[in-house]
Amino acid sequence: MSILVNKDTKVIVQGFTGKEGTFHAEQCMAYGTKIVGGVTPGKGGQEHLGQPVFNTVEEAVRATGATVSMIFVPPAFVSDAVMEAADAGIELAVIITEGTPVKDMMYAKAYAVKKNMMIIGPNCPGIITADECKIGIMPGFIFKKGNIGLISKSGTLTYESANQVVKEGFGITTAVGIGGDPIIGLSYKQLLPMFEADPETHAIVMIGEIGGDLEIQAAAYIKEHITKPVVAFIAGQTAPAGKRMGHAGAIISGGSGTAAEKMAALEAAGVKVVVSPADIGKAISEVMGK
Amino acid sequence: MNIHEYQAKELFKKYNVPTPRGHIAFTPDEAVKAAQELGGDIWVVKAQIHAGGRGLGGGVKLARSTAEVRELAAQILGMTLVTHQTGPEGKLVQKVYIEEGADIKKEYYLGMLLDRASEMPIMMASTEGGMAIEDVARDTPEKIIKVAIDPLTGFQGFHGRKLAFGLGLPVEEIGNFIKFASALYKVYMDHDAEMIEINPLIKTGDGKFLALDAKMGFDNNALYRQSQVNEMRDLSEEEPTEIEAGKYGLSYIKLDGDVGCMVNGAGLAMGTMDTINYEGGKPANFLDVGGGANAETVAKGFEIILKDPNVKAIFVNIFGGIVRCDRVANGILEATKLTKVDVPVIVRLDGTNAEQAADILKNAGIANIIAATDLADGARKAVAAAKGE
C-alpha cells in the first residue's frame, strides 16, 4: 500500500517535449512510472520517448485513461495548464515548475477545488511511492521501500530525511514534496489522514519551514486525529524576520510564521520535534522503538 | 520587490485612489519648485526610502514657507535615516517627496495582503491609524477588522460596509470609503501586489478619504508581466550582494555569524544554518546555489560569501540528487582555482556518486578542504574551524 500513487497509476506530462519535461519524464519511466503520453499544443500526433503526444489534455485523457498529470510548463503557463487538467478530469496534478505568480495559483487552485482535482506543488520535487512510481524530479534510488511516510516543503530536505531514514534501517512508503510557495495544493492536513489510513505506513516524517501556518494547522489535526508517531523538523530557526529565504513562502511576516511557534505547536500535539535536521533519522529510530 | 511612497501614489492616482498632490525632488531647488507648483502655505517634506518609521527617524517634516521647504529638503537629502526597519546602519536618503498639507480630521489604517489561511487577499482596517499594525495586532487585535475577498467575484459592497461599520464611520461617509476601498482592491490585483499599506489613511474635514502614506510590495514571480512596476525598481534600496547573487541564479542573504554556508535547495540551506546554530556556531549567510551546482556557480558562491570579512570557515553542504556529487566535487576544485579561498572549506557531499566525490577531493590534496561524512559532522567541523580549533 501507499498513498495517492502506485505502480498502476497512469501519468501524462504537460510540457512533455520541453527540455525539463523530456529529461525528467525519461527518469520517471526508468524508475517504473507508467508515463502513458504527454501534451504539447501543436505537436499532437507525434511520438516522444515512445509515447503519444497530444494537443490537449482532454484528448490525452480520453486516449490513455491517465489520472495524474505531471506539469513542467513555464511559470507563466502553469495556471492555464492546471485548469486544463482539471477540466479534462485529471484527478491529481503534480506541478514541478518554480516561479508561478501567487495570483495565478489563487485562481488555479480555486478552479481545481471546484473540479475536484488535487494538486501537489507548485515548486516541489513531486511525489514518489518507493519502488513503484515516481512523479517528479527526485533521485529515486534514495527512497528504499519501507514503512515511513514523508511530507516536506523542501526538496533537498526530503532527500536528506529519506536518506537518514534509510541509513537507520527503515524505508519509505510514499514521500510527498508539497512545495514552499505561499499557495500550494495538498498540505500536511490533507496528507496526514492518508498516511494514517495506510496500513503500510507506521510513522510519519514531516518537514516544515518558516512562513504561513500550515504546520500549526497540522499540529491541531495531529492532536485530534493521528495515532501514528510523527517526527518533525522546521527549517529556518535561525532565519531573520522579514527576509524571504529562497522559497516564495518562507518568510516571517509581521512576527508570525516563526519556527519557534510551529515547533511549540507540534510538540504540544505530541510530535517528536528535532532541533537539528541531522537528527531526523535517529528520531525515527526512537519512535519506532528500535 | 518594494517601491517608494511616491511611486505607489502614482499607481493610486491612475486608479482614482485619492492621495494628496505631490512631486518628487532630488535637490533643494527642485523641492522649492515642487512646493511652488503645488501652491498653498503648508507642505510636507518626506524622505523616500524603502522602510517604515520615517517620521520617528526625522525623515518627515512640516514646512510653512518655501524657505523652510528648501531648508528641510537640504537637511533630509543625503541624511542616513535610521528607523526600526532599516537596521542600525540606516539608509541614505536620495530623494524627497514634497506634498501639499492635508486637513486631517481622523487617522485610520488600511492595508491589503495575501491571507495564506484563506488563500485570498484580505483587506484590513483599523481606527488605530499611525501605529504599527503589528503592535495593534498584538495588543488590541479586536481593533483590526478583516475581510477576505474572493478573487473570483472581486470586491463587493458588503466587504466595504463591514470595514466601514467596523471603523464606526457615520452613514454619510460610508459611500466614500467603499469607493476608496474598492479602487484600492483593483490596484492590488492589477499589479500582482503582495502588500499594500496605507498608514495613515486620513479623513479630511469634509469627510473625504486620502492615502496620506502608501507602501507597496509585489510578487517577484509576477514581475515579468508588470513592466510599469518593474520600471519603478530602485536597486539602490536593495542589498548589492543579494542583487549580484541573483544575477547568477544564487539566492543569498547575509547574516551576522562567521560560518559561511553554501547549500543546494532553500530548505536544506535553512536547515544547514539551523544545524550550525545547534552545534554552537553562527551562520554568516543563507546561500542556495540551486539545482545545478557547477564550477561557475560554486566559484561565484565562494566569491560572494568571502565578501563578508566575518567569514572564518565555509561549509559546503550538497545533497546530490539529479546533480551528481562527483561533478560537484570537480566543480569545487575548479572553483578554488577561479576564486582564491583562504579559509577552511568543509565539504559534505551526499547522494548520487558520493563516494567518487570523496575520492576526488581526497586525491586533490588541498590543505584547506576538509571532508565531512554527514550533515552533523560537517556542521561540527565548520563550527570548530571558525573558532580556530
XYZ file of C-alpha atoms in Angstrom:
679
model
C 0.000 0.000 0.000
C 0.966 3.647 -0.288
C -0.833 6.915 -0.751
C -2.087 8.669 -3.893
C 0.097 6.923 -6.488
C 1.294 3.371 -7.139
C 2.612 1.075 -9.869
C -0.685 1.192 -11.760
C -1.026 4.981 -11.828
C -1.228 6.312 -15.389
C 0.552 9.594 -15.836
C 0.710 12.168 -18.612
C 3.203 15.025 -18.813
C 2.199 18.601 -19.651
C 5.234 20.221 -21.239
C 6.286 16.737 -22.368
C 8.583 17.691 -25.243
C 10.409 20.534 -23.479
C 13.936 20.096 -22.109
C 12.944 19.617 -18.455
C 9.838 17.624 -19.308
C 11.795 15.260 -21.524
C 14.678 14.718 -19.096
C 12.519 14.038 -16.075
C 9.836 12.058 -17.904
C 12.608 9.738 -19.059
C 13.926 9.395 -15.495
C 10.428 8.660 -14.216
C 9.927 5.987 -16.873
C 13.260 4.432 -15.939
C 12.045 4.296 -12.346
C 8.967 2.376 -13.458
C 6.342 5.105 -13.641
C 3.636 4.472 -16.217
C 4.046 7.581 -18.350
C 1.383 6.975 -20.976
C 1.750 10.136 -23.013
C 2.122 13.867 -22.920
C 0.671 17.153 -24.052
C 2.391 19.797 -26.130
C -0.049 22.003 -28.044
C 0.809 21.888 -31.739
C 2.717 18.633 -31.556
C -0.291 16.339 -31.354
C 0.111 13.111 -33.315
C 3.860 12.929 -32.792
C 5.613 10.378 -30.659
C 8.052 11.288 -27.891
C 10.033 8.883 -25.692
C 7.983 6.135 -27.307
C 4.713 7.655 -26.103
C 1.991 9.605 -27.910
C 1.901 13.409 -27.829
C -1.492 15.156 -27.737
C -2.602 18.711 -28.405
C -4.934 18.858 -25.415
C -5.208 17.186 -22.040
C -8.731 16.149 -22.891
C -7.523 14.066 -25.858
C -4.712 12.615 -23.789
C -7.093 11.529 -21.036
C -9.563 10.085 -23.499
C -6.899 8.088 -25.323
C -4.814 6.898 -22.367
C -7.052 6.869 -19.310
C -4.449 8.872 -17.365
C -5.496 10.131 -13.943
C -2.386 12.095 -12.995
C -0.605 14.910 -14.812
C 2.964 15.987 -14.157
C 3.325 19.655 -15.089
C 6.594 21.102 -16.404
C 5.318 24.118 -18.352
C 6.980 27.540 -17.750
C 5.626 29.624 -14.821
C 3.504 31.928 -16.984
C 1.529 28.929 -18.293
C 1.047 26.986 -15.076
C -2.433 28.223 -14.185
C -3.672 27.524 -17.715
C -2.161 24.024 -17.624
C -3.660 23.287 -14.196
C -7.115 24.421 -15.239
C -6.905 22.434 -18.464
C -6.002 19.330 -16.469
C -8.865 19.909 -14.025
C -11.290 20.488 -16.876
C -10.213 17.250 -18.565
C -10.963 15.192 -15.465
C -7.402 14.646 -14.208
C -7.548 13.613 -10.534
C -4.132 14.824 -9.400
C -1.838 17.470 -10.902
C 1.782 17.490 -9.756
C 3.298 20.912 -10.501
C 7.083 20.895 -10.564
C 7.543 24.380 -12.066
C 9.079 27.044 -9.849
C 8.116 30.713 -10.011
C 4.344 30.698 -10.574
C 2.739 34.028 -9.621
C 0.630 33.801 -6.460
C -2.404 35.292 -8.173
C -2.307 32.550 -10.815
C -2.214 29.834 -8.149
C -5.090 31.514 -6.360
C -7.278 31.171 -9.472
C -5.926 27.763 -10.484
C -6.445 26.230 -7.062
C -9.962 27.618 -6.723
C -10.796 26.103 -10.111
C -9.206 22.765 -9.209
C -11.230 22.584 -5.991
C -14.397 23.190 -7.988
C -13.456 20.378 -10.383
C -12.411 18.040 -7.584
C -8.805 17.805 -8.726
C -5.994 17.534 -6.186
C -2.773 19.462 -6.646
C 0.744 18.774 -5.387
C 3.094 21.770 -5.524
C 3.923 24.045 -7.253
C 7.679 24.460 -6.836
C 8.146 20.971 -5.454
C 10.076 17.754 -6.193
C 6.854 15.783 -6.696
C 5.647 12.511 -5.203
C 7.237 9.080 -5.033
C 5.957 5.713 -3.883
C 9.094 3.669 -3.296
C 9.836 1.048 -5.962
C 6.544 1.754 -7.733
C 6.014 5.226 -9.068
C 7.955 8.473 -9.187
C 6.208 11.602 -10.454
C 8.720 14.388 -10.158
C 12.398 15.172 -10.089
C 13.723 13.400 -7.011
C 16.606 10.941 -7.186
C 14.645 7.703 -6.917
C 17.406 5.463 -5.565
C 17.412 7.172 -2.138
C 13.852 6.097 -1.432
C 14.174 2.480 -0.327
C 10.858 0.770 0.328
C 9.731 0.724 3.941
C 7.181 1.961 6.431
C 7.781 5.688 6.837
C 5.625 8.325 5.176
C 7.217 11.666 4.379
C 5.698 15.122 3.801
C 8.010 18.038 3.098
C 8.012 21.643 1.900
C 11.627 21.320 0.771
C 13.162 19.211 -1.996
C 16.685 18.609 -0.740
C 15.477 18.199 2.860
C 13.183 15.453 1.538
C 16.228 13.643 0.124
C 18.216 14.329 3.292
C 15.445 12.906 5.519
C 14.777 9.880 3.317
C 18.500 9.149 3.258
C 18.743 9.309 7.050
C 15.660 7.140 7.471
C 17.174 4.532 5.151
C 20.560 4.672 6.923
C 18.765 3.850 10.168
C 17.452 0.693 8.537
C 13.988 1.894 7.631
C 12.399 2.877 4.354
C 9.730 4.986 2.721
C 6.161 4.208 1.719
C 5.366 7.434 -0.090
C 7.187 10.775 0.041
C 5.342 13.943 -0.960
C 7.097 17.243 -1.651
C 4.350 19.793 -1.125
C 6.413 22.860 -2.107
C 7.314 26.105 -0.383
C 5.086 28.610 -2.186
C 2.515 30.787 -0.365
C -0.357 28.894 -2.021
C 0.050 25.160 -2.516
C -2.204 22.233 -3.234
C -2.273 19.323 -0.790
C -0.799 20.175 2.570
C 0.002 18.297 5.769
C -3.614 18.436 6.877
C -4.852 16.569 3.799
C -1.912 14.144 3.590
C -1.697 13.133 7.258
C -5.046 11.298 7.213
C -3.963 9.417 4.076
C -0.857 8.161 5.867
C -2.908 7.415 8.981
C -5.185 5.232 6.843
C -2.355 3.486 5.000
C -1.590 0.207 6.826
C 1.957 0.079 5.477
C 2.908 3.448 6.923
C 3.956 3.085 10.575
C 5.354 6.544 11.251
C 5.446 9.924 9.513
C 8.209 12.471 8.982
C 7.042 15.997 8.413
C 9.389 18.755 7.276
C 8.155 22.317 7.544
C 9.665 25.736 7.359
C 9.052 29.345 8.381
C 6.132 31.287 6.905
C 2.370 30.740 6.922
C 0.566 28.495 9.362
C 0.206 25.107 7.641
C 2.354 23.434 10.310
C 0.173 24.927 13.043
C -2.928 23.563 11.292
C -1.130 20.219 11.052
C -0.385 20.259 14.788
C -4.055 20.791 15.601
C -5.008 17.953 13.263
C -2.390 15.560 14.649
C -3.521 16.188 18.198
C -7.079 15.151 17.354
C -6.718 12.502 14.678
C -3.265 10.982 14.213
C -2.312 7.917 16.224
C 0.918 7.062 14.380
C 4.151 8.612 15.623
C 5.197 11.814 13.865
C 8.722 13.257 13.699
C 9.045 16.876 12.620
C 11.712 19.367 11.704
C 11.040 23.052 10.977
C 13.681 24.807 8.873
C 14.535 28.436 9.468
C 15.040 28.666 13.230
C 17.953 30.995 12.509
C 16.268 32.911 9.671
C 15.898 36.670 10.139
C 12.358 38.147 10.147
C 11.092 39.849 7.015
C 13.530 38.104 4.656
C 12.386 35.614 2.036
C 14.551 32.515 2.423
C 14.680 31.148 -1.118
C 11.141 29.753 -1.212
C 8.467 32.330 -2.022
C 6.522 31.335 1.082
C 9.440 31.090 3.514
C 9.159 34.443 5.217
C 8.385 35.559 8.754
C 5.995 38.470 8.271
C 4.561 40.662 10.984
C 6.331 38.476 13.557
C 4.289 35.378 12.696
C 5.196 32.136 10.965
C 8.330 31.605 13.060
C 9.969 28.216 13.512
C 9.649 28.538 17.290
C 5.851 28.854 17.273
C 5.489 25.921 14.852
C 7.839 23.724 16.883
C 5.959 24.546 20.080
C 2.579 23.747 18.486
C 3.836 20.415 17.146
C 5.441 19.476 20.437
C 2.210 20.266 22.251
C 0.473 17.903 19.818
C 2.770 15.069 20.848
C 5.056 15.224 17.820
C 8.741 14.414 18.257
C 10.337 17.668 17.093
C 14.063 17.673 16.302
C 16.076 20.899 16.515
C 18.750 19.743 14.092
C 17.811 18.197 10.744
C 20.740 15.816 11.275
C 18.642 14.040 13.943
C 15.622 13.097 11.801
C 16.804 9.523 11.205
C 17.642 8.928 14.851
C 14.266 10.299 15.922
C 12.532 7.829 13.611
C 14.523 5.014 15.226
C 13.371 6.206 18.618
C 9.683 6.468 17.807
C 9.801 3.112 16.025
C 11.237 1.618 19.208
C 14.482 0.429 17.724
C 10.038 43.830 -4.584
C 9.054 47.118 -2.934
C 8.587 50.601 -4.325
C 8.699 54.105 -2.841
C 5.747 56.005 -1.421
C 5.658 58.463 -4.327
C 5.626 55.580 -6.835
C 2.806 53.794 -5.033
C 0.853 57.048 -5.080
C 1.373 57.283 -8.844
C -0.300 53.886 -9.176
C -3.054 55.009 -6.789
C -3.785 58.110 -8.857
C -4.247 56.070 -12.022
C -6.922 54.065 -10.227
C -8.612 57.053 -8.606
C -7.475 56.194 -5.105
C -7.288 59.719 -3.678
C -3.941 60.965 -2.363
C -2.661 64.467 -1.594
C -0.902 66.103 -4.552
C 2.892 65.971 -4.554
C 6.116 65.987 -6.549
C 9.407 64.171 -6.229
C 12.624 66.194 -5.736
C 16.289 65.220 -5.854
C 17.695 68.637 -4.825
C 16.577 71.500 -2.535
C 15.960 73.635 -5.650
C 13.630 71.026 -7.084
C 11.911 70.828 -3.696
C 11.171 74.557 -3.739
C 9.948 74.354 -7.325
C 7.667 71.462 -6.335
C 6.247 73.474 -3.430
C 5.597 76.479 -5.687
C 3.820 74.338 -8.244
C 1.635 72.787 -5.556
C 0.790 76.204 -4.083
C -0.754 76.682 -0.657
C 1.057 77.612 2.521
C 1.922 74.307 4.117
C 3.922 71.373 2.750
C 5.302 68.076 3.961
C 8.881 67.086 3.094
C 9.142 63.293 3.110
C 12.276 61.162 2.792
C 11.815 58.398 0.194
C 13.387 55.153 1.383
C 12.050 51.593 1.454
C 11.375 51.450 5.190
C 8.665 52.368 7.617
C 9.049 54.575 10.684
C 10.423 57.506 8.653
C 8.590 60.119 10.728
C 10.056 58.972 14.031
C 13.529 58.871 12.480
C 13.281 62.527 11.437
C 12.614 61.884 7.769
C 9.187 63.562 7.547
C 8.898 67.279 8.360
C 6.304 70.028 8.008
C 7.243 73.270 6.223
C 5.298 76.551 6.458
C 7.214 78.527 3.827
C 9.147 77.721 0.661
C 12.294 78.831 2.502
C 11.574 76.187 5.078
C 10.942 73.626 2.318
C 14.439 74.381 0.999
C 15.995 74.144 4.458
C 14.301 70.845 5.334
C 14.975 69.303 1.926
C 18.664 70.217 2.285
C 18.665 68.655 5.734
C 16.906 65.401 4.773
C 18.572 64.798 1.385
C 21.822 62.978 1.991
C 20.992 62.045 5.581
C 21.294 58.456 6.740
C 17.903 57.672 8.125
C 17.715 55.075 10.874
C 14.302 53.568 11.632
C 13.157 50.330 13.260
C 13.020 48.811 9.760
C 16.389 49.938 8.356
C 18.652 48.286 10.900
C 21.305 50.238 12.804
C 23.250 51.125 9.646
C 20.303 53.157 8.311
C 19.543 54.135 4.736
C 20.815 57.037 2.663
C 18.063 59.438 1.542
C 18.462 60.343 -2.123
C 15.080 61.873 -2.857
C 12.289 63.676 -1.045
C 8.596 63.842 -1.818
C 7.059 67.296 -1.451
C 3.385 67.011 -0.689
C 0.620 69.525 -0.031
C -0.562 69.740 3.563
C -3.801 67.922 4.389
C -6.673 68.763 6.685
C -6.590 65.742 8.985
C -9.763 65.082 10.957
C -9.052 61.461 11.816
C -6.369 58.864 11.045
C -7.034 55.214 10.163
C -5.095 52.207 8.945
C -5.973 50.392 5.728
C -3.941 47.522 4.291
C -4.096 44.549 1.966
C -2.132 41.342 1.781
C -2.466 37.686 0.864
C -4.072 35.695 3.644
C -2.376 32.338 3.385
C -5.008 30.617 5.516
C -7.978 31.531 3.281
C -5.768 31.759 0.166
C -7.413 35.045 -0.711
C -6.391 38.670 -0.495
C -7.616 40.319 2.673
C -8.278 43.946 3.429
C -7.640 45.127 6.958
C -8.756 48.357 8.570
C -8.219 49.847 11.981
C -9.072 53.008 13.856
C -5.512 52.988 15.192
C -4.039 54.952 12.280
C -0.390 55.923 12.553
C 0.500 52.973 14.768
C 2.456 49.913 13.632
C -0.194 47.333 12.699
C 1.917 44.537 14.232
C 1.635 46.298 17.615
C -2.118 46.766 17.226
C -2.461 43.089 16.254
C -0.544 42.056 19.363
C -2.077 44.408 21.943
C -5.620 45.103 20.718
C -6.428 42.605 17.956
C -10.141 43.447 18.284
C -9.361 46.849 16.749
C -8.457 45.277 13.403
C -11.306 44.481 11.047
C -10.514 41.996 8.280
C -12.374 40.903 5.181
C -11.226 38.157 2.820
C -12.105 38.969 -0.787
C -12.715 36.095 -3.162
C -10.784 36.974 -6.325
C -13.306 35.077 -8.448
C -16.045 37.539 -7.563
C -13.982 40.565 -6.536
C -14.639 43.387 -4.116
C -18.296 43.675 -3.122
C -20.235 46.361 -1.316
C -20.598 44.207 1.760
C -16.812 43.997 2.141
C -16.693 47.775 2.238
C -19.682 48.034 4.592
C -18.195 45.535 7.008
C -14.994 47.565 7.204
C -16.758 50.940 7.308
C -19.208 49.995 10.058
C -16.362 48.306 11.910
C -14.453 51.576 11.875
C -17.530 53.324 13.259
C -17.923 55.618 10.242
C -21.131 57.651 10.074
C -23.550 56.502 7.360
C -22.969 59.546 5.126
C -19.231 58.740 4.857
C -19.625 55.068 4.009
C -20.107 55.617 0.282
C -16.808 57.497 0.059
C -14.995 54.807 1.988
C -16.336 51.983 -0.179
C -15.284 53.826 -3.341
C -11.810 54.204 -1.899
C -11.507 50.572 -0.776
C -12.866 49.135 -3.994
C -10.399 51.180 -6.088
C -7.577 50.042 -3.806
C -8.542 46.399 -4.357
C -8.168 46.945 -8.110
C -4.702 48.480 -7.627
C -3.694 45.394 -5.635
C -4.998 42.794 -8.057
C -3.996 44.503 -11.309
C -0.365 44.887 -10.227
C 0.222 41.466 -8.638
C 0.844 43.219 -5.342
C 1.574 41.159 -2.262
C 1.165 44.028 0.162
C -0.366 47.497 0.341
C -0.243 49.562 3.491
C -1.835 52.957 3.949
C -0.866 54.203 7.358
C -2.376 56.580 7.920
C -5.452 56.730 5.782
C -6.965 60.072 6.708
C -10.412 61.535 6.762
C -10.436 65.232 5.931
C -12.666 67.922 7.390
C -15.128 67.485 4.535
C -15.461 63.711 5.007
C -13.136 62.601 2.181
C -10.606 59.813 2.456
C -6.984 60.304 1.395
C -3.969 57.988 1.375
C -1.507 60.093 3.332
C 1.132 57.383 3.157
C 1.481 54.436 0.767
C 3.629 51.349 0.859
C 3.515 48.597 -1.757
C 5.284 45.295 -2.264
C 4.936 42.954 -5.255
C 5.116 39.276 -6.087
C 8.580 38.816 -7.620
C 7.314 35.873 -9.654
C 4.859 38.146 -11.465
C 7.256 40.965 -12.328
C 7.697 39.593 -15.840
C 4.207 40.853 -16.682
C 4.345 44.089 -14.657
C 6.558 46.307 -16.767
C 5.321 49.502 -15.128
C 6.147 48.188 -11.672
C 9.470 46.825 -12.890
C 10.481 50.277 -14.058
C 9.922 51.516 -10.515
C 12.528 49.178 -9.080
C 15.180 51.135 -7.163
C 18.265 48.943 -6.957
C 19.979 51.393 -4.598
C 17.434 50.296 -1.967
C 18.482 46.648 -2.211
C 21.456 44.755 -0.804
C 24.189 44.823 -3.528
C 25.489 41.318 -2.795
C 21.949 39.934 -2.949
C 21.441 41.545 -6.368
C 24.760 40.198 -7.623
C 23.965 36.698 -6.367
C 20.603 36.885 -8.123
C 22.322 37.553 -11.465
C 23.997 34.151 -11.186
C 20.865 32.325 -10.106
C 22.008 32.185 -6.483
C 19.814 33.156 -3.589
C 21.941 34.865 -0.924
C 21.076 36.595 2.341
C 23.747 37.992 4.609
C 23.566 37.222 8.314
C 25.882 38.205 11.152
C 27.750 34.985 12.051
C 31.130 33.653 10.912
C 30.384 30.271 9.303
C 29.683 30.751 5.595
C 27.235 28.271 4.053
C 26.802 27.044 0.502
C 23.925 24.623 0.040
C 21.659 23.286 -2.722
C 17.985 23.876 -2.049
C 16.344 26.524 0.122
C 15.050 24.135 2.789
C 18.381 22.383 3.246
C 20.100 25.795 3.224
C 17.941 26.897 6.150
C 18.393 23.501 7.790
C 22.176 23.880 7.458
C 22.062 27.261 9.195
C 19.987 25.679 11.948
C 22.466 22.803 12.315
C 25.401 25.220 12.619
C 23.488 27.067 15.300
C 22.668 23.786 17.063
C 26.362 22.837 17.063
C 27.255 26.103 18.801
C 28.229 28.275 15.833
C 26.632 31.175 13.979
C 25.814 31.112 10.250
C 27.213 34.024 8.204
C 24.657 33.681 5.432
C 21.904 31.842 3.642
C 23.010 30.675 0.204
C 21.064 28.397 -2.117
C 23.118 27.522 -5.189
C 20.098 25.896 -6.832
C 19.862 22.612 -8.641
C 22.894 22.835 -10.904
C 25.842 23.293 -8.566
C 28.622 23.585 -11.187
C 32.122 25.123 -11.063
C 30.930 28.589 -12.056
C 28.074 28.866 -9.561
C 30.217 27.397 -6.780
C 33.056 29.842 -7.603
C 30.596 32.738 -7.578
C 29.220 31.434 -4.296
C 32.687 31.431 -2.734
C 33.297 34.938 -4.034
C 30.050 36.284 -2.563
C 30.497 34.531 0.785
C 34.077 35.816 1.099
C 32.992 39.425 0.537
C 31.879 39.239 4.137
C 35.039 39.802 6.243
C 33.481 37.979 9.224
C 33.581 34.598 7.467
C 36.155 32.294 9.084
C 35.104 28.965 7.559
C 32.786 27.787 4.799
C 30.500 24.778 4.983
C 29.586 23.391 1.568
C 26.617 21.093 2.033
C 25.325 19.491 -1.145
C 22.840 16.673 -1.362
C 23.307 15.366 -4.857
C 20.136 14.110 -6.451
C 19.978 14.628 -10.161
C 23.192 16.629 -9.717
C 25.966 14.075 -9.323
C 28.348 14.585 -6.411
C 31.481 13.776 -8.447
C 30.615 16.677 -10.721
C 30.082 18.942 -7.745
C 33.443 17.857 -6.278
C 35.185 18.738 -9.531
C 33.262 21.995 -9.512
C 34.567 22.804 -6.047
C 38.163 22.095 -7.104
C 37.690 24.196 -10.235
C 36.108 26.965 -8.174
C 39.070 27.176 -5.809
C 41.177 27.937 -8.898
C 38.772 30.664 -10.043
C 38.347 32.274 -6.635
C 41.054 32.374 -4.001
C 39.652 30.704 -0.900
C 41.870 31.208 2.146
C 39.562 29.922 4.865
C 38.907 26.274 5.722
C 36.231 24.760 3.467
C 34.311 21.863 4.966
C 32.681 19.800 2.258
C 29.869 17.360 2.746
C 28.628 15.676 -0.405
C 25.946 13.037 -0.100
C 23.641 11.289 -2.537
C 24.440 10.271 -6.118
C 28.113 9.211 -6.544
C 29.107 10.495 -3.091
C 31.983 8.004 -2.775
C 33.648 9.006 -6.042
C 33.291 12.617 -4.915
C 35.071 11.904 -1.638
C 37.946 10.285 -3.560
C 38.232 13.242 -5.915
C 38.530 15.672 -3.020
C 40.955 13.449 -1.105
C 43.219 12.901 -4.130
C 43.319 16.617 -4.878
C 45.148 17.030 -1.571
C 44.192 20.662 -0.966
C 45.073 21.529 2.633
C 42.103 23.756 3.450
C 39.464 21.397 2.034
C 38.168 19.167 4.793
C 35.795 16.315 4.018
C 32.767 15.620 6.211
C 30.752 12.418 6.359
C 27.304 13.797 7.084
C 25.354 16.930 7.962
C 26.134 16.903 11.697
C 29.806 16.048 11.142
C 30.133 18.856 8.591
C 28.470 21.408 10.838
C 30.668 20.416 13.797
C 33.847 20.647 11.735
C 32.818 24.003 10.280
C 31.992 25.462 13.695
C 35.317 24.213 15.090
C 37.231 25.610 12.105
C 35.583 29.015 12.506
C 36.654 29.029 16.137
C 40.213 28.282 15.025
C 40.174 24.813 16.584
